[in-house]
XYZ file of C-alpha atoms in Angstrom:
359
model
C 64.926 78.045 98.273
C 65.001 75.176 95.798
C 66.394 72.970 98.544
C 62.866 72.529 99.808
C 60.960 72.124 96.535
C 61.219 68.352 96.501
C 59.610 68.215 99.957
C 56.431 70.149 99.132
C 53.130 68.582 100.062
C 51.378 71.310 98.042
C 52.650 73.820 95.460
C 54.239 76.880 97.026
C 52.221 80.062 96.641
C 53.729 83.078 94.928
C 55.190 85.402 97.557
C 55.320 89.146 97.111
C 57.452 91.290 99.354
C 55.663 92.281 102.529
C 56.509 93.893 105.822
C 56.941 90.439 107.387
C 60.427 89.007 106.758
C 60.743 86.032 104.460
C 61.966 82.865 106.151
C 62.714 79.435 104.831
C 60.642 78.231 107.756
C 57.615 79.983 106.216
C 57.991 78.389 102.802
C 58.555 74.851 104.046
C 55.708 72.390 103.656
C 56.168 69.373 105.884
C 56.207 65.816 104.617
C 53.055 63.828 105.068
C 53.747 61.143 107.634
C 52.679 58.410 105.229
C 55.683 59.193 103.114
C 57.979 57.933 105.844
C 56.075 54.714 106.571
C 58.180 51.594 106.619
C 57.450 47.928 106.691
C 57.612 46.667 110.282
C 60.783 44.848 111.268
C 59.579 41.290 111.824
C 62.764 40.347 113.637
C 62.111 42.705 116.533
C 60.906 41.063 119.733
C 57.184 40.620 120.084
C 57.442 42.422 123.426
C 58.261 45.710 121.635
C 55.265 45.316 119.342
C 53.128 44.788 122.422
C 54.408 48.023 123.938
C 53.468 49.934 120.798
C 50.035 48.335 120.793
C 49.532 49.342 124.425
C 50.170 52.985 123.584
C 48.282 53.138 120.314
C 44.772 53.446 121.754
C 45.931 56.051 124.259
C 47.322 58.149 121.416
C 44.160 57.783 119.335
C 42.053 58.728 122.362
C 43.642 62.197 122.509
C 42.977 62.780 118.814
C 46.366 62.009 117.280
C 46.215 59.904 114.120
C 49.363 58.254 112.830
C 50.487 55.167 110.969
C 54.192 55.396 111.731
C 55.559 52.297 113.431
C 59.318 52.957 113.584
C 60.559 54.203 116.937
C 63.336 56.669 117.641
C 62.379 59.269 115.025
C 60.323 62.458 114.997
C 57.358 62.976 112.677
C 55.299 66.082 112.052
C 51.500 65.739 112.293
C 48.447 67.972 112.421
C 47.799 69.155 115.963
C 44.299 68.050 117.004
C 44.026 71.023 119.376
C 44.804 73.984 117.096
C 44.607 72.303 113.648
C 47.689 74.274 112.617
C 46.032 77.672 112.955
C 45.114 79.732 109.927
C 47.941 78.306 107.860
C 46.749 74.721 108.566
C 50.383 73.689 108.931
C 51.438 70.412 110.462
C 52.876 71.681 113.732
C 52.780 68.696 116.095
C 56.198 67.137 116.686
C 55.500 63.493 117.598
C 58.026 60.961 118.849
C 58.040 57.347 120.070
C 61.215 56.537 121.974
C 63.563 53.839 120.747
C 62.453 51.283 123.350
C 58.766 51.917 122.566
C 58.089 52.673 126.207
C 56.513 56.088 125.728
C 55.312 58.548 123.106
C 55.697 62.308 123.483
C 54.487 65.260 121.456
C 54.428 69.040 121.393
C 52.792 71.570 119.097
C 55.382 74.195 118.195
C 52.808 76.892 117.384
C 53.417 79.512 120.046
C 49.666 80.137 120.403
C 49.060 76.457 121.142
C 52.045 74.637 122.673
C 50.002 71.527 123.532
C 52.314 68.843 124.894
C 51.921 65.522 126.666
C 53.175 61.932 126.934
C 51.653 58.477 127.136
C 53.327 55.312 128.362
C 53.086 51.646 127.577
C 51.289 49.872 130.416
C 54.333 47.672 130.973
C 56.615 50.640 131.735
C 57.373 50.729 135.447
C 56.503 53.714 137.589
C 60.136 54.719 138.078
C 60.583 55.302 134.353
C 57.423 57.376 134.241
C 58.654 59.589 137.052
C 61.952 60.154 135.253
C 59.998 61.613 132.328
C 57.581 63.753 134.333
C 57.520 67.552 134.284
C 60.801 68.993 135.504
C 60.989 71.321 138.511
C 63.892 72.672 140.524
C 62.895 70.290 143.316
C 62.607 67.180 141.143
C 65.974 67.915 139.540
C 67.626 68.445 142.931
C 68.707 72.012 142.248
C 69.668 74.708 144.716
C 70.957 78.317 144.526
C 74.567 78.801 143.509
C 77.200 78.651 146.231
C 79.636 81.507 146.844
C 82.301 79.468 145.028
C 80.215 79.099 141.854
C 79.060 82.707 142.052
C 82.751 83.657 142.145
C 83.356 81.364 139.159
C 80.898 83.444 137.137
C 82.211 86.717 138.589
C 85.627 85.825 137.143
C 83.829 85.736 133.805
C 82.240 89.160 134.465
C 78.728 87.756 134.948
C 76.772 89.220 137.859
C 74.529 87.555 140.418
C 71.600 89.529 139.011
C 72.012 87.965 135.570
C 72.488 84.504 137.087
C 69.314 84.793 139.148
C 67.282 86.182 136.260
C 68.257 83.135 134.172
C 67.731 80.643 137.027
C 71.321 79.377 136.902
C 71.640 76.906 139.786
C 73.731 73.999 141.020
C 73.153 70.364 141.866
C 72.526 69.948 145.585
C 74.427 66.653 145.518
C 77.578 68.076 143.878
C 78.542 71.706 144.247
C 80.997 71.492 141.368
C 78.133 71.109 138.883
C 76.330 74.100 137.375
C 72.743 73.649 136.172
C 71.444 75.749 133.261
C 67.656 75.522 133.215
C 66.031 75.639 129.768
C 62.601 77.244 130.151
C 59.609 78.040 127.970
C 56.896 80.267 129.413
C 58.642 79.970 132.775
C 58.434 76.150 132.821
C 61.573 73.985 132.856
C 61.718 71.940 129.646
C 65.303 70.716 129.900
C 68.371 71.158 132.082
C 72.008 71.143 131.027
C 74.833 70.515 133.472
C 78.480 71.520 133.512
C 81.131 70.136 135.831
C 83.614 72.960 136.412
C 86.369 70.498 137.386
C 86.468 68.229 134.329
C 84.447 70.608 132.087
C 82.064 67.846 130.992
C 78.531 68.682 129.809
C 75.359 66.578 129.834
C 71.604 67.081 129.664
C 68.461 65.533 131.074
C 67.328 62.504 129.078
C 63.943 62.244 127.401
C 63.398 65.994 127.176
C 62.538 68.280 124.298
C 65.407 70.249 122.752
C 64.865 74.026 122.758
C 67.031 77.138 122.706
C 68.477 78.429 125.974
C 66.914 81.763 126.947
C 63.824 81.212 124.815
C 61.561 83.423 126.933
C 63.848 86.394 126.191
C 62.972 86.402 122.474
C 59.184 86.090 122.599
C 58.591 89.392 120.822
C 62.095 90.072 119.496
C 62.508 91.355 115.958
C 66.301 90.980 116.214
C 67.666 87.770 117.745
C 71.269 86.945 118.633
C 72.254 83.261 118.525
C 75.351 82.071 120.396
C 77.050 78.734 120.941
C 76.926 78.314 124.714
C 75.023 79.256 127.840
C 77.838 81.403 129.253
C 77.915 83.390 126.012
C 74.149 83.969 126.337
C 74.705 85.243 129.898
C 77.564 87.433 128.657
C 75.328 89.060 126.062
C 72.734 89.781 128.720
C 75.436 91.238 130.986
C 76.200 93.648 128.150
C 72.532 94.659 127.955
C 71.679 92.372 125.032
C 68.898 90.202 126.458
C 67.476 89.275 123.022
C 69.864 86.348 122.820
C 69.560 82.553 122.849
C 72.062 79.732 122.851
C 71.967 76.461 120.958
C 71.811 73.458 123.337
C 74.304 71.106 121.695
C 77.378 73.014 120.589
C 78.785 72.917 117.071
C 79.206 70.162 114.464
C 82.678 69.521 113.068
C 81.845 69.495 109.361
C 79.444 71.179 106.968
C 77.012 68.791 105.354
C 77.077 68.619 101.563
C 73.636 67.002 101.534
C 70.294 68.683 100.987
C 68.523 69.809 104.121
C 66.520 67.029 105.771
C 62.832 67.402 106.521
C 62.071 68.671 110.054
C 61.245 65.243 111.459
C 64.632 63.898 110.319
C 66.645 66.994 111.274
C 67.437 65.550 114.705
C 70.632 67.544 115.348
C 68.801 70.825 114.786
C 65.405 69.812 116.180
C 65.684 72.715 118.620
C 65.205 75.143 115.699
C 61.969 73.473 114.605
C 60.727 73.301 118.196
C 61.277 77.075 118.443
C 60.049 77.847 114.926
C 57.356 80.365 115.863
C 59.786 82.424 117.931
C 62.383 82.541 115.156
C 59.887 83.253 112.378
C 58.989 86.603 113.948
C 62.502 87.990 113.606
C 63.588 90.073 110.642
C 67.265 89.868 111.606
C 69.197 86.946 113.098
C 72.726 87.714 114.298
C 74.923 84.619 114.393
C 77.484 85.083 117.165
C 78.880 81.559 117.147
C 82.460 80.871 118.211
C 85.239 82.149 115.979
C 86.881 78.740 115.599
C 86.237 76.297 112.773
C 83.309 74.430 114.409
C 81.721 77.813 115.145
C 81.856 78.711 111.444
C 80.336 75.340 110.597
C 77.509 75.927 113.075
C 76.837 79.395 111.624
C 76.533 77.902 108.143
C 74.165 75.140 109.248
C 72.000 77.637 111.150
C 71.897 80.035 108.206
C 70.893 77.249 105.807
C 67.828 76.542 107.936
C 66.906 80.052 109.024
C 67.314 81.781 105.668
C 70.633 83.412 104.748
C 68.888 86.564 103.551
C 68.053 87.531 107.141
C 71.220 86.242 108.854
C 74.136 88.430 109.928
C 77.522 87.299 111.216
C 79.697 88.863 113.914
C 83.371 89.600 113.348
C 85.235 88.926 116.589
C 87.906 91.580 117.333
C 91.598 90.812 117.208
C 93.280 89.552 120.345
C 96.764 89.978 118.919
C 98.529 89.838 115.571
C 97.852 86.130 115.181
C 94.320 85.495 116.402
C 90.938 86.932 117.391
C 88.828 86.594 120.504
C 86.803 83.393 120.262
C 83.412 84.216 121.747
C 81.187 86.653 123.618
C 82.570 85.879 127.059
C 86.179 86.428 125.970
C 85.227 89.852 124.604
C 83.272 90.743 127.751
C 86.150 89.716 130.029
C 88.932 91.373 128.086
C 87.340 94.368 126.362
C 84.170 95.038 128.354
C 80.428 95.297 127.760
C 80.705 98.256 125.390
C 83.037 96.349 123.072
C 80.636 93.390 123.015
C 77.749 95.678 122.064
C 79.937 97.108 119.272
C 80.661 93.606 117.963
C 76.936 92.951 117.626
C 76.266 96.361 116.126
C 78.957 95.789 113.488
C 77.746 92.364 112.340
C 77.796 91.909 108.567
C 75.300 90.274 106.231
C 75.968 86.548 106.182
C 77.942 85.090 103.296
C 78.857 81.420 103.045
C 82.584 80.865 103.697
C 84.635 79.016 101.119
C 84.259 75.539 102.579
C 86.405 73.133 100.574
C 85.085 69.750 99.457
C 87.615 68.123 101.781
C 85.792 69.694 104.734
C 82.325 68.589 103.659
C 80.731 65.367 104.813
């Protein structure tokens, strides 16, 4: 818990044990935005300064007050709509893109969720349309073909599960699967996978959230996996209270102190889903069994609170190795075995990461 002490904006209150689980999210007090203020870079083109000036009045007009002039970073402000609720927390994630063409924000209080964008007047209409609200039509998505349905069937995932999670394909390329990331039924992001070359990519200029977020709205136990197919596999086994991270696993464990939320860009999806995760008393980390999967589990546990994290133990495949992930277990051992893996998760303990493996 001392990791966060140096970031307090106010002294932490004394917590007594209550029925609500303790979370590091709860104890964190966000930086004031003034603390991150920097002197403007005088060498930047005047045109960029003009873009920022164009947006500034629009931002003030909706009630957002800020004095942060550096683009490309996230800052946490007070939401003018909900004022942070009873806790008066700073819950508005605010971002100006690197080119200073638009500003975007979202309140990550579940009861609020206010989100919008404003653009510099000089930004052309095409760019604005690229950043508009995503729909299946605007993304060019269509139902899965028989070939892609068979692709998932080979992985023991049914059409029912695919349809429930709005798994689709690009209408312009039937080799590309589209995983729609939704919140309250609205598409926030979309991640694509080419089944031929196995490449992944996501929509640009979108907010990072967990895949399957609507499935954990009221969940007290949440399973976190490393990929969309593993999320679908859990649901196939009857474990719908599962989400996937959007970006895969890092290669090394950081030896540094945890960054503040606005600088935690790699794990921004956790802060954007904070209210959902805070409600859980138990978080089961079912990341891949390889080295990057262990690294991801450690980084998640550091942020979520190790005292409420549990870790799965993937069953042995043979004398030399174990199954790597949820889909491998589902395919080879069946849904019952996957449920057993989750039921037998153990309280999280940090592995013995050597200094050579830290960055």
